[in-house]
Short mmCIF file of C-alpha atoms in Angstrom, two decimals:
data_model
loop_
_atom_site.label_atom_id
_atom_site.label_comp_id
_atom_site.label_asym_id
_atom_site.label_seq_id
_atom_site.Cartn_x
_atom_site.Cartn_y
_atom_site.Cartn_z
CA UNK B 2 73.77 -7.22 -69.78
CA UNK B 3 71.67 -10.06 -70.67
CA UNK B 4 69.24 -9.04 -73.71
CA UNK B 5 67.29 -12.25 -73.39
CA UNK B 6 67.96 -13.07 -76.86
CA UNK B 7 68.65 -16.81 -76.19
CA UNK B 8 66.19 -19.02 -78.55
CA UNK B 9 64.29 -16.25 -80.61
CA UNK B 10 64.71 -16.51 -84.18
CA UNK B 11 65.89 -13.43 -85.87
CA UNK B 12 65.99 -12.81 -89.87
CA UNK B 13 68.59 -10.91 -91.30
CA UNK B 14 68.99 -9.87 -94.96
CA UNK B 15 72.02 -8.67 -96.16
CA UNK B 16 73.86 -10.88 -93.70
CA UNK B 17 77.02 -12.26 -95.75
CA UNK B 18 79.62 -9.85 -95.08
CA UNK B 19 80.03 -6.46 -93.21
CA UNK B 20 77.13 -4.77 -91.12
CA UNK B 21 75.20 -7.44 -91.37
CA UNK B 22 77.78 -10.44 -90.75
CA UNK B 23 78.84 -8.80 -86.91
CA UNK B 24 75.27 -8.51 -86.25
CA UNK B 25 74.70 -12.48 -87.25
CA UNK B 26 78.14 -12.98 -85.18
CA UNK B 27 76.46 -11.14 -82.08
CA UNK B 28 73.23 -12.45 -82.49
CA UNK B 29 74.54 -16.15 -82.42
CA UNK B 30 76.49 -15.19 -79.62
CA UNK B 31 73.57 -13.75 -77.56
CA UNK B 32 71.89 -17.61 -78.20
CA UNK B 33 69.57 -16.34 -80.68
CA UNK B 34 68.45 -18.66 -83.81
CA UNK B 35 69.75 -16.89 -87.01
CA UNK B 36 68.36 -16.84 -90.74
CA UNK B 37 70.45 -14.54 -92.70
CA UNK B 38 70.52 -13.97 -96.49
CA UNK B 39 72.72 -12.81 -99.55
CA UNK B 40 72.90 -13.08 -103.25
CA UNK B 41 76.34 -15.76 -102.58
CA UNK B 42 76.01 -18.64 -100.92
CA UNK B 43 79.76 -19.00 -100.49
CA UNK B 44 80.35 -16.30 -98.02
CA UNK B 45 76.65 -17.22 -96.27
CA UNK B 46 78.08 -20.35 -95.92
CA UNK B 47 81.67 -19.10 -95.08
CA UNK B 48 79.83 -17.26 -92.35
CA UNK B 49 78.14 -19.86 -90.89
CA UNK B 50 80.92 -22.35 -90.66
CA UNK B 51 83.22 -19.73 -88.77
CA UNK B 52 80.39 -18.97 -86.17
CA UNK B 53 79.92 -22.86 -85.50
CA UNK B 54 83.66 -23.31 -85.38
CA UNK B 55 84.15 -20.15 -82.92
CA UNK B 56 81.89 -22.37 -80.73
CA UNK B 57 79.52 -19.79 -80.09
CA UNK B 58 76.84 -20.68 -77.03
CA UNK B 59 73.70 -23.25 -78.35
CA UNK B 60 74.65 -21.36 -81.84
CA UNK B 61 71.89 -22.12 -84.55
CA UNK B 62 72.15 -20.30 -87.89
CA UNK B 63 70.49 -21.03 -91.40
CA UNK B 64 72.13 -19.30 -94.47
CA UNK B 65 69.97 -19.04 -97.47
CA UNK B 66 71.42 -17.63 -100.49
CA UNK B 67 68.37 -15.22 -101.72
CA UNK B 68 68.03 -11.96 -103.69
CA UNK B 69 65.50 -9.73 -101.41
CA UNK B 70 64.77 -7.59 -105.00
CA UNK B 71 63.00 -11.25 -105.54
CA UNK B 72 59.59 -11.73 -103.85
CA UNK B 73 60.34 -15.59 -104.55
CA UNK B 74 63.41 -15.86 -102.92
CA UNK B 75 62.05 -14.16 -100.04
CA UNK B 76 59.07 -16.19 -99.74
CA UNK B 77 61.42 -19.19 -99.63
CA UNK B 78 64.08 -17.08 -96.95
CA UNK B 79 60.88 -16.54 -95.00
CA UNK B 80 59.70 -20.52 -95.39
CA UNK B 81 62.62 -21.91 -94.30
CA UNK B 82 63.06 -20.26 -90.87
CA UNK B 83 59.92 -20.87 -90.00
CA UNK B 84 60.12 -24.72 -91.29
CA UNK B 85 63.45 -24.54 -89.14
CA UNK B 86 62.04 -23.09 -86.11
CA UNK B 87 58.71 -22.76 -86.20
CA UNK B 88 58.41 -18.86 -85.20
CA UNK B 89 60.01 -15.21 -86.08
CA UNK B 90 60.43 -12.50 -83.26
CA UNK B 91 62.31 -10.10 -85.44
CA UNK B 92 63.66 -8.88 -88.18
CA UNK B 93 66.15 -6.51 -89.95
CA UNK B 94 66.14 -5.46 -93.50
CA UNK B 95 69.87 -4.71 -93.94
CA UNK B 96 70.53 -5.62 -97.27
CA UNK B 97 71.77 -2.83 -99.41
CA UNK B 98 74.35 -0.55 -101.61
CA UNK B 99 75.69 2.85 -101.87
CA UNK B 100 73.89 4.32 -105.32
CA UNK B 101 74.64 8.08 -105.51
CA UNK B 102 75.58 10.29 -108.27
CA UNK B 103 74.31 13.67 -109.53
CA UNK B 104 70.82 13.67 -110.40
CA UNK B 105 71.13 14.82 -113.93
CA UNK B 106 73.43 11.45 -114.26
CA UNK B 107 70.84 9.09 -113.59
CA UNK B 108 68.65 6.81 -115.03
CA UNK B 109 65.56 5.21 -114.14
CA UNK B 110 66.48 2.09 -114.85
CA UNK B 111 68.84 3.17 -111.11
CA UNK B 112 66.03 4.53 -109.56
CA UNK B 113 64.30 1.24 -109.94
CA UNK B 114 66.88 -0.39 -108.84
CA UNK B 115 67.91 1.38 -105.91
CA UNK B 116 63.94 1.24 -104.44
CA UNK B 117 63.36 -2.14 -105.67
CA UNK B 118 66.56 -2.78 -103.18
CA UNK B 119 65.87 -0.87 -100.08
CA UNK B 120 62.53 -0.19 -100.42
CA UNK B 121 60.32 -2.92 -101.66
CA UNK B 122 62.79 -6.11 -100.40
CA UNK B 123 62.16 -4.33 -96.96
CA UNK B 124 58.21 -3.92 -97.68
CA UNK B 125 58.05 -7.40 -98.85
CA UNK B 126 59.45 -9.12 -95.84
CA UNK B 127 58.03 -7.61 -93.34
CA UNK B 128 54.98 -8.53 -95.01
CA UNK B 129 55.78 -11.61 -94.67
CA UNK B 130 56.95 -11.92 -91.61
CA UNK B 131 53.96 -10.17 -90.11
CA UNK B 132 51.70 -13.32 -89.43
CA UNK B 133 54.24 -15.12 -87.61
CA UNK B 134 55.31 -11.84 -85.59
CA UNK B 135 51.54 -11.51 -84.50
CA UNK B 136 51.19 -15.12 -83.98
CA UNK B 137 54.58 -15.20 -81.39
CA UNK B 138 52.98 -12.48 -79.39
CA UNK B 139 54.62 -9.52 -81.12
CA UNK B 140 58.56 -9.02 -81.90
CA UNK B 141 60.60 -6.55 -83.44
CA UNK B 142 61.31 -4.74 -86.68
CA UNK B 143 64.83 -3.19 -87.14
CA UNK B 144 65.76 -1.55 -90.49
CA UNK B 145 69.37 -0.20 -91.76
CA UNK B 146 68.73 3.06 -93.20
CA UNK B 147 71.93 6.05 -93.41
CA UNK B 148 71.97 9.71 -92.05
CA UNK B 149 71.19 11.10 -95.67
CA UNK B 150 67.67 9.97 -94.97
CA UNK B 151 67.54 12.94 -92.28
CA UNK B 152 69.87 15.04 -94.00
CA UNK B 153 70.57 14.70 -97.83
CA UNK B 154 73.09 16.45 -99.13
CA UNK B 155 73.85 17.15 -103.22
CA UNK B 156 74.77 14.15 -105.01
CA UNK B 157 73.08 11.49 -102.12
CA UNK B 158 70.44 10.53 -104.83
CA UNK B 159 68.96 7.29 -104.79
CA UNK B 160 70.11 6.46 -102.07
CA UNK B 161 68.88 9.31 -99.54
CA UNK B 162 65.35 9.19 -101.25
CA UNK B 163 65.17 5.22 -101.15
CA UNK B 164 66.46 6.10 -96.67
CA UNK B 165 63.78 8.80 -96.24
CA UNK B 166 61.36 6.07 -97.26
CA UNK B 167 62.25 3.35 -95.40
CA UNK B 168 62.28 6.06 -92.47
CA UNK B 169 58.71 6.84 -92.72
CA UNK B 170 58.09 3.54 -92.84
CA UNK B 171 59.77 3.10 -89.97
CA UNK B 172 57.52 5.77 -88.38
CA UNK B 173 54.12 4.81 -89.65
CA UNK B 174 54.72 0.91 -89.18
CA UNK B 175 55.57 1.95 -85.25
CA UNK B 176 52.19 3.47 -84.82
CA UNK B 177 50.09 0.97 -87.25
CA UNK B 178 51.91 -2.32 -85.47
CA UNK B 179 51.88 -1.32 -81.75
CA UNK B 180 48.93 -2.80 -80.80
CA UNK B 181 49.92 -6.14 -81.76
CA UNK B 182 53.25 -5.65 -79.86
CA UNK B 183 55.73 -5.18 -82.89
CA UNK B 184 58.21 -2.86 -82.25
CA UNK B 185 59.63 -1.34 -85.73
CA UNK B 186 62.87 1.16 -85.18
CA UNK B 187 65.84 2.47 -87.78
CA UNK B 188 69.36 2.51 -87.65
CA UNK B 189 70.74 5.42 -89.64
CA UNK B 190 74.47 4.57 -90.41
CA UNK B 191 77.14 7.28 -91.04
CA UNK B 192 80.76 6.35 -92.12
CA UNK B 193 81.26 2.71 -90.79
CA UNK B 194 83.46 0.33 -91.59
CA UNK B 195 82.13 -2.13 -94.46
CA UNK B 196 83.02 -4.02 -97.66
CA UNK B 197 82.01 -1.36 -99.96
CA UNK B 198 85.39 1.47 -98.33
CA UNK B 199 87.10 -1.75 -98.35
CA UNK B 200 86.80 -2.28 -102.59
CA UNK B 201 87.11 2.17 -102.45
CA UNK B 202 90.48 1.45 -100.69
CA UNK B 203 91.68 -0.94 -103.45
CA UNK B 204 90.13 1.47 -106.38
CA UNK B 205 92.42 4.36 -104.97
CA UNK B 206 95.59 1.83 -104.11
CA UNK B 207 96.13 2.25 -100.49
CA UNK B 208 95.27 0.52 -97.68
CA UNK B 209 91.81 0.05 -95.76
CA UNK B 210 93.61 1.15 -92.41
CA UNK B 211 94.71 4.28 -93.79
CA UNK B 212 91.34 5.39 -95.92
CA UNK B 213 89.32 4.52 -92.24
CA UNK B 214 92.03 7.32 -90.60
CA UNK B 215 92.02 9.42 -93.65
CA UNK B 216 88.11 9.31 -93.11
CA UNK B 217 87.98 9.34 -89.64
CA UNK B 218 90.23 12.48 -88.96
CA UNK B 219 88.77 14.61 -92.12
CA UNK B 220 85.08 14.01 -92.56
CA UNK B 221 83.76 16.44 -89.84
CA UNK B 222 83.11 13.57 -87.27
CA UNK B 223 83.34 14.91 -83.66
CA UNK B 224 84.21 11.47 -82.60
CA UNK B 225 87.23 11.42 -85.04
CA UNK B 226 86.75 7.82 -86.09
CA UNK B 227 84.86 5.49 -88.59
CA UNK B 228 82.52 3.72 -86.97
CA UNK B 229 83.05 -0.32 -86.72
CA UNK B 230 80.73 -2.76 -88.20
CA UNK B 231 80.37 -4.03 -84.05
CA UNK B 232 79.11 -0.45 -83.56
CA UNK B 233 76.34 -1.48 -85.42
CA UNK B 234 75.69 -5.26 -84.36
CA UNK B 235 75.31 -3.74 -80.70
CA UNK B 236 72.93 -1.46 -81.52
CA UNK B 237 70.83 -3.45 -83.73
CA UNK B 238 70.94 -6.18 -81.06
CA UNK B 239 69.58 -4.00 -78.66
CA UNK B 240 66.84 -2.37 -80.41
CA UNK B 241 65.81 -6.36 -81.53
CA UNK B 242 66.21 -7.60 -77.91
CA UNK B 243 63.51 -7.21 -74.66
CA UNK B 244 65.71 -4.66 -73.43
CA UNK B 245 64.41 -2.47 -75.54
CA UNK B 246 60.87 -3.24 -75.18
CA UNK B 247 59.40 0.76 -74.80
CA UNK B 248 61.46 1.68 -77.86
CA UNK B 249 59.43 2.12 -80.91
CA UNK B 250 59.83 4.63 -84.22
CA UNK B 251 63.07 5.56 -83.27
CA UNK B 252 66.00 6.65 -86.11
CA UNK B 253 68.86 6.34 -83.89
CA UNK B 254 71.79 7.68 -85.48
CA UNK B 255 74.84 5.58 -85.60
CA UNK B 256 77.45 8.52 -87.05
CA UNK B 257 79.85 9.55 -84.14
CA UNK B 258 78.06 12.94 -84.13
CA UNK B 259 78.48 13.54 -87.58
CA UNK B 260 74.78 14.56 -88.53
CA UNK B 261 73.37 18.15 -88.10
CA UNK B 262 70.04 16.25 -88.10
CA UNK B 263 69.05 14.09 -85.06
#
């Protein structure tokens, strides 16, 4: 399937490594210009040398090494694509850690932190991406949120709070953005493969295979497996792509079945 992706310029935070590096990879692959941001510049940069050298069709990416818990640096993020290219037709606020402990452990100082992350860096760019969305005839808003923002469970806090927000954001931006044509959705991740079970693996000294089977086989998931990190760059691609153009305020779940909540 062709998702018509070829010359639209898509924004990704969070893009050095992980979820957010396959979805640069497939985006790039689909022909679709590519900002993408992280704190280090040497795996943006790392990133964007292996998609050039992989020879990936008209491939056109622009790493900028930004903090989205800065409005600066994503004033300049936002700049520079549009300097680059001239336009934005979507979006996804990726960018993002696990924070949960026991409530009666935590701070505020890691409340702050944990909304300042996945809640205001998300706020911020869309903000600023809204003009040039509107001014390209509409486009499309994709945010990586987790299952615990449907279905929290003890010791999920920040983290499932910081989700459930950026899920009703999801929900009222659908309704308030519609009329210009903006299309905002979710992706609510369960256990997928990423760079934070890879550093767990190495804390508990075995390998990443075996905590992914470990996972997969005792975590409840009907599927039996951990999702991969290409799970998500096909979905996301989707839901950013004309193929999905009557899709708007969904959470899709991305958990092999795993949520009681859909």
């Amino acid at each position: 399937m062709d998702l018509e992706l070829a010359g639209r310029v898509i924004l990704v935070t969070g893009g050095s490594e992980g979820l957010g590096a396959a979805l640069v990879r497939t985006l790039a692959a689909e022909g679709a210009r590519v900002a993408f941001c992280a704190r280090r510049a040497e795996a943006l940069d790392q990133l964007a040398d292996e998609i050039m050298k992989a020879g990936a069709a008209e491939a056109d990416v622009l790493p900028v090494a930004a903090d989205v818990t800065s409005p600066a640096d994503l004033e300049r993020f936002t700049e520079l694509a549009v300097g680059r290219w001239g336009r934005i037709d979507g979006l996804v606020n990726n960018a993002g850690r696990s924070a949960a402990e026991m409530f009666d452990t935590q701070t505020d100082e890691m409340w702050s932190e944990d909304l300042e992350l996945k809640v205001y860096g998300a706020i911020r760019l869309i903000r600023l991406a809204l003009p040039h969305l509107r001014a390209a005839g509409g486009g499309s808003i994709v945010n990586t949120l987790a299952v615990a923002a449907k279905a929290p469970g003890a010791g999920s806090t920040p983290t499932s709070v910081s989700r459930a927000a950026g899920l009703a954001l999801t929900k009222a931006l659908s309704k308030e953005l519609g009329r210009d044509g903006i299309r905002v959705n979710a992706v609510l991740i369960g256990l997928l493969e990423s760079r934070q079970w890879e550093r767990r693996a190495t804390e508990l000294g075995v390998s990443t295979s075996d905590l992914y089977a470990d996972l997969g086989q005792n975590s409840g998931i009907p599927l039996g497996r951990v999702g991969e990190a290409r799970d998500f760059a096909d979905l996301a691609a989707f839901l950013l792509s004309p193929r999905a153009a009557y899709l708007t305020g969904a959470g899709i779940n991305l958990d092999g079945g795993l949520s009681p909540v859909h």
